[in-house]
Amino acid sequence: MQTPQFIPAFSLKINSFPTSEYALKIGEMQILYQFFGESEVIANNNIYRLSTGDVFILTFPDVFEIHLDENSKIYTLSLENLFFTENQIALAEYNYEKKISDFHISQVFNELIDEYTSKKSFSLHFSYHIAVTLLVYLTRFYSSKKNTFILNNSNPIAVDRIKTVIKYIEDNYNRNISINELASLSYISENYLIHEFKKVTRLSINQVINIIRLRHSNELLYNPKLSISDISEACGFNNYSYFYTSYKKAYGISPSEYRKQLTNIK
C-alpha cells in the first residue's frame, strides 16, 4: 500500500518576499524571523525596526513591505488557511502583537529552521509539528500581553478601576510608583485599593509592578550596548540585587544567563 503524500500547509524561506507592497489573503499568516542583522518593516503605514531574534507577525488584512539592511537575513514562515483548520485554530480570534522579542519563541524558530533545512527523513513532518509549537508559543505570548491580571468573574466597576491602575503602571514602570498615586487615580484610599487590587487580580500591586518591569527588562536584554545594571535602573529597579533575585525567581535563570543564551542564537 502506497503511503499518501504529506502536503504541509506551510513554507519556510530565507530573504524571500515581495520587493513592493504586499497584501495578505484571508486566513493567511506570515511570521518574519530576523535571523541576523536588522531590517525595517512597513506594515499598515507603521514603521517597525527589527533586530536579531525579533519576530514579526502579519495576518489578513495586513499590507506590508520589507527593507533589509546589508547582510541581513530574514526567514519567512508562511502559514496557509489549511494549517489553522487542521489544528482547529480560529485565527480571527487572536490579535497578535506585531513585533515580539522573546527568547523561547526565538529558540523554537531556530529549531524549525534547523529541521526544515536539514533534509533528513520526515523533516517536513517534524517541521510541521515544530511550526504548531511555535504558534502555541506565539498565542501564549499574545495571551500574556493581554490584561491577564484581571479575573473574569470580577466586579465590572472594580475591573475598570484596576485596569486604569495597571495601564498607569505600564506607562510609568521605569520610575518609582507609590500606592498613594495609584489610589489617587480613582479617588479611593490606599487600603481600599490594596484590598480591591488583590481581590481582582489575586496578586499584590508590587507583584504586578515587578512582572511588568521584568517583561520590559527582557526586551532590553537584547541590546548588548546596555549593561544589566543599566537595564535594571531603566526598568524601575532601584536595587540591582533585588532585580537579579526577582528575575531569577521569575524565569529560573539570571539576566546574564538569559543574555548569554541570546548571544548563542546569533
Tab-separated table of N, CA and C in Angstrom, residues 29-113:
chain	number	residue	atom	x	y	z
A	29	MET	N	-1.228	33.704	7.299
A	29	MET	CA	-0.348	34.338	8.280
A	29	MET	C	1.092	34.224	7.797
A	30	GLN	N	1.837	35.290	7.949
A	30	GLN	CA	3.271	35.245	7.680
A	30	GLN	C	4.007	35.688	8.932
A	31	ILE	N	4.989	34.875	9.330
A	31	ILE	CA	5.784	35.179	10.521
A	31	ILE	C	7.215	35.438	10.075
A	32	LEU	N	7.671	36.648	10.278
A	32	LEU	CA	9.033	37.015	9.908
A	32	LEU	C	9.956	36.789	11.100
A	33	TYR	N	11.104	36.211	10.850
A	33	TYR	CA	12.081	35.984	11.918
A	33	TYR	C	13.411	36.598	11.512
A	34	GLN	N	13.842	37.612	12.269
A	34	GLN	CA	15.109	38.278	11.968
A	34	GLN	C	16.246	37.389	12.473
A	35	PHE	N	16.750	36.556	11.572
A	35	PHE	CA	17.773	35.576	11.927
A	35	PHE	C	19.115	36.242	12.205
A	36	PHE	N	19.396	37.284	11.456
A	36	PHE	CA	20.665	38.003	11.633
A	36	PHE	C	20.513	39.428	11.114
A	37	GLY	N	21.197	40.367	11.763
A	37	GLY	CA	21.190	41.752	11.304
A	37	GLY	C	19.935	42.507	11.677
A	38	GLU	N	19.628	43.533	10.879
A	38	GLU	CA	18.470	44.383	11.141
A	38	GLU	C	17.699	44.631	9.848
A	39	SER	N	16.446	45.002	9.995
A	39	SER	CA	15.620	45.324	8.839
A	39	SER	C	14.495	46.257	9.258
A	40	GLU	N	13.808	46.767	8.264
A	40	GLU	CA	12.682	47.674	8.507
A	40	GLU	C	11.438	47.089	7.858
A	41	VAL	N	10.370	47.013	8.644
A	41	VAL	CA	9.094	46.528	8.120
A	41	VAL	C	8.091	47.678	8.168
A	42	ILE	N	7.457	47.926	7.054
A	42	ILE	CA	6.385	48.928	6.994
A	42	ILE	C	5.074	48.161	6.855
A	43	ALA	N	4.267	48.189	7.886
A	43	ALA	CA	3.001	47.448	7.894
A	43	ALA	C	1.864	48.397	8.249
A	44	ASN	N	0.890	48.480	7.360
A	44	ASN	CA	-0.287	49.334	7.597
A	44	ASN	C	0.120	50.762	7.944
A	45	ASN	N	1.127	51.260	7.206
A	45	ASN	CA	1.636	52.634	7.346
A	45	ASN	C	2.406	52.886	8.643
A	46	ASN	N	2.702	51.841	9.407
A	46	ASN	CA	3.543	51.965	10.598
A	46	ASN	C	4.910	51.366	10.312
A	47	ILE	N	5.966	51.973	10.866
A	47	ILE	CA	7.336	51.516	10.626
A	47	ILE	C	7.859	50.797	11.868
A	48	TYR	N	8.411	49.588	11.659
A	48	TYR	CA	8.967	48.786	12.747
A	48	TYR	C	10.415	48.443	12.414
A	49	ARG	N	11.267	48.506	13.423
A	49	ARG	CA	12.673	48.150	13.248
A	49	ARG	C	12.927	46.806	13.903
A	50	LEU	N	13.435	45.832	13.128
A	50	LEU	CA	13.699	44.503	13.657
A	50	LEU	C	15.188	44.280	13.848
A	51	SER	N	15.549	43.626	14.942
A	51	SER	CA	16.933	43.238	15.223
A	51	SER	C	16.999	41.729	15.374
A	52	THR	N	18.216	41.194	15.433
A	52	THR	CA	18.408	39.749	15.538
A	52	THR	C	17.552	39.156	16.661
A	53	GLY	N	16.810	38.101	16.319
A	53	GLY	CA	15.971	37.420	17.300
A	53	GLY	C	14.540	37.905	17.343
A	54	ASP	N	14.248	39.039	16.683
A	54	ASP	CA	12.883	39.567	16.689
A	54	ASP	C	11.973	38.754	15.775
A	55	VAL	N	10.712	38.675	16.161
A	55	VAL	CA	9.681	38.023	15.358
A	55	VAL	C	8.623	39.068	15.017
A	56	PHE	N	8.126	39.009	13.792
A	56	PHE	CA	7.105	39.965	13.366
A	56	PHE	C	5.964	39.194	12.720
A	57	ILE	N	4.744	39.457	13.163
A	57	ILE	CA	3.580	38.680	12.719
A	57	ILE	C	2.689	39.513	11.799
A	58	LEU	N	2.329	38.909	10.684
A	58	LEU	CA	1.446	39.551	9.719
A	58	LEU	C	0.253	38.642	9.448
A	59	THR	N	-0.937	39.195	9.530
A	59	THR	CA	-2.168	38.445	9.250
A	59	THR	C	-3.095	39.303	8.385
A	60	PHE	N	-4.060	38.654	7.743
A	60	PHE	CA	-5.054	39.385	6.964
A	60	PHE	C	-5.775	40.387	7.864
A	61	PRO	N	-5.984	41.646	7.457
A	61	PRO	CA	-5.772	42.212	6.121
A	61	PRO	C	-4.513	43.084	6.039
A	62	ASP	N	-3.425	42.687	6.714
A	62	ASP	CA	-2.209	43.493	6.736
A	62	ASP	C	-1.650	43.718	5.324
A	63	VAL	N	-1.130	44.928	5.131
A	63	VAL	CA	-0.403	45.277	3.906
A	63	VAL	C	0.991	45.700	4.352
A	64	PHE	N	2.038	45.126	3.733
A	64	PHE	CA	3.382	45.381	4.254
A	64	PHE	C	4.437	45.383	3.154
A	65	GLU	N	5.592	45.912	3.503
A	65	GLU	CA	6.786	45.792	2.677
A	65	GLU	C	7.994	45.735	3.612
A	66	ILE	N	9.099	45.146	3.130
A	66	ILE	CA	10.275	44.911	3.966
A	66	ILE	C	11.516	45.487	3.291
A	67	HIS	N	12.378	46.122	4.093
A	67	HIS	CA	13.652	46.635	3.599
A	67	HIS	C	14.766	46.050	4.460
A	68	LEU	N	15.645	45.278	3.839
A	68	LEU	CA	16.738	44.629	4.563
A	68	LEU	C	17.962	45.518	4.616
A	69	ASP	N	18.641	45.519	5.772
A	69	ASP	CA	19.956	46.127	5.848
A	69	ASP	C	20.966	45.188	5.194
A	70	GLU	N	22.153	45.681	4.937
A	70	GLU	CA	23.195	44.863	4.299
A	70	GLU	C	23.525	43.651	5.176
A	71	ASN	N	23.643	42.483	4.547
A	71	ASN	CA	23.983	41.207	5.212
A	71	ASN	C	22.899	40.707	6.158
A	72	SER	N	21.737	41.323	6.113
A	72	SER	CA	20.639	40.908	6.992
A	72	SER	C	19.976	39.644	6.444
A	73	LYS	N	19.504	38.793	7.368
A	73	LYS	CA	18.810	37.569	6.970
A	73	LYS	C	17.478	37.460	7.694
A	74	ILE	N	16.418	37.266	6.933
A	74	ILE	CA	15.078	37.087	7.493
A	74	ILE	C	14.483	35.791	6.947
A	75	TYR	N	13.959	34.971	7.852
A	75	TYR	CA	13.189	33.803	7.440
A	75	TYR	C	11.716	34.170	7.470
A	76	THR	N	10.987	33.721	6.459
A	76	THR	CA	9.547	33.956	6.398
A	76	THR	C	8.822	32.625	6.482
A	77	LEU	N	8.045	32.459	7.550
A	77	LEU	CA	7.219	31.273	7.711
A	77	LEU	C	5.808	31.629	7.263
A	78	SER	N	5.361	31.010	6.179
A	78	SER	CA	4.018	31.274	5.641
A	78	SER	C	3.082	30.144	6.043
A	79	LEU	N	1.998	30.493	6.691
A	79	LEU	CA	1.006	29.508	7.127
A	79	LEU	C	-0.284	29.732	6.361
A	80	GLU	N	-0.742	28.686	5.685
A	80	GLU	CA	-1.962	28.781	4.894
A	80	GLU	C	-3.192	28.523	5.765
A	81	ASN	N	-4.351	28.819	5.211
A	81	ASN	CA	-5.602	28.632	5.942
A	81	ASN	C	-5.773	27.184	6.408
A	82	LEU	N	-5.328	26.230	5.581
A	82	LEU	CA	-5.444	24.819	5.918
A	82	LEU	C	-4.697	24.480	7.205
A	83	PHE	N	-3.576	25.151	7.432
A	83	PHE	CA	-2.784	24.906	8.631
A	83	PHE	C	-3.622	25.160	9.885
A	84	PHE	N	-4.417	26.221	9.865
A	84	PHE	CA	-5.227	26.590	11.027
A	84	PHE	C	-6.456	25.689	11.177
A	85	THR	N	-7.066	25.337	10.060
A	85	THR	CA	-8.244	24.464	10.137
A	85	THR	C	-7.847	23.063	10.600
A	86	GLU	N	-6.682	22.573	10.152
A	86	GLU	CA	-6.208	21.258	10.586
A	86	GLU	C	-5.983	21.203	12.096
A	87	ASN	N	-5.556	22.320	12.642
A	87	ASN	CA	-5.244	22.373	14.072
A	87	ASN	C	-6.333	23.038	14.897
A	88	GLN	N	-7.479	23.274	14.252
A	88	GLN	CA	-8.661	23.834	14.921
A	88	GLN	C	-8.335	25.148	15.643
A	89	ILE	N	-7.644	26.015	14.916
A	89	ILE	CA	-7.286	27.328	15.446
A	89	ILE	C	-8.069	28.388	14.682
A	90	ALA	N	-8.824	29.191	15.404
A	90	ALA	CA	-9.579	30.284	14.779
A	90	ALA	C	-8.698	31.527	14.784
A	91	LEU	N	-8.000	31.740	13.681
A	91	LEU	CA	-7.021	32.819	13.605
A	91	LEU	C	-7.627	34.179	13.910
A	92	ALA	N	-8.878	34.376	13.495
A	92	ALA	CA	-9.533	35.680	13.664
A	92	ALA	C	-9.732	36.055	15.136
A	93	GLU	N	-9.664	35.054	16.034
A	93	GLU	CA	-9.888	35.330	17.456
A	93	GLU	C	-8.685	36.016	18.102
A	94	TYR	N	-7.545	35.985	17.420
A	94	TYR	CA	-6.325	36.486	18.032
A	94	TYR	C	-5.813	37.731	17.329
A	95	ASN	N	-5.578	38.761	18.121
A	95	ASN	CA	-4.994	39.991	17.601
A	95	ASN	C	-3.540	40.031	18.084
A	96	TYR	N	-2.691	39.289	17.395
A	96	TYR	CA	-1.312	39.110	17.848
A	96	TYR	C	-0.545	40.426	17.890
A	97	GLU	N	0.388	40.493	18.837
A	97	GLU	CA	1.355	41.582	18.832
A	97	GLU	C	2.089	41.547	17.491
A	98	LYS	N	2.404	42.709	16.934
A	98	LYS	CA	3.129	42.740	15.666
A	98	LYS	C	4.583	42.305	15.862
A	99	LYS	N	5.275	43.009	16.723
A	99	LYS	CA	6.693	42.732	16.948
A	99	LYS	C	6.869	42.060	18.301
A	100	ILE	N	7.586	40.941	18.309
A	100	ILE	CA	7.789	40.180	19.540
A	100	ILE	C	9.270	39.897	19.736
A	101	SER	N	9.767	40.171	20.925
A	101	SER	CA	11.134	39.827	21.305
A	101	SER	C	11.051	38.887	22.497
A	102	ASP	N	11.250	37.605	22.238
A	102	ASP	CA	11.115	36.612	23.301
A	102	ASP	C	12.063	35.456	23.017
A	103	PHE	N	12.886	35.101	24.013
A	103	PHE	CA	13.909	34.082	23.814
A	103	PHE	C	13.322	32.731	23.439
A	104	HIS	N	12.267	32.302	24.134
A	104	HIS	CA	11.701	30.979	23.898
A	104	HIS	C	11.133	30.865	22.485
A	105	ILE	N	10.498	31.934	22.013
A	105	ILE	CA	9.961	31.927	20.659
A	105	ILE	C	11.106	31.867	19.643
A	106	SER	N	12.171	32.627	19.892
A	106	SER	CA	13.340	32.589	19.006
A	106	SER	C	13.962	31.200	18.982
A	107	GLN	N	14.007	30.561	20.140
A	107	GLN	CA	14.592	29.230	20.250
A	107	GLN	C	13.817	28.216	19.408
A	108	VAL	N	12.485	28.276	19.480
A	108	VAL	CA	11.652	27.363	18.694
A	108	VAL	C	11.822	27.639	17.199
A	109	PHE	N	11.924	28.915	16.836
A	109	PHE	CA	12.103	29.258	15.424
A	109	PHE	C	13.437	28.709	14.904
A	110	ASN	N	14.476	28.786	15.734
A	110	ASN	CA	15.775	28.236	15.330
A	110	ASN	C	15.702	26.728	15.142
A	111	GLU	N	14.948	26.049	16.003
A	111	GLU	CA	14.755	24.601	15.862
A	111	GLU	C	14.029	24.287	14.553
A	112	LEU	N	13.047	25.119	14.226
A	112	LEU	CA	12.305	24.932	12.984
A	112	LEU	C	13.224	25.090	11.778
A	113	ILE	N	14.057	26.119	11.800
A	113	ILE	CA	14.991	26.355	10.692
A	113	ILE	C	15.948	25.175	10.528
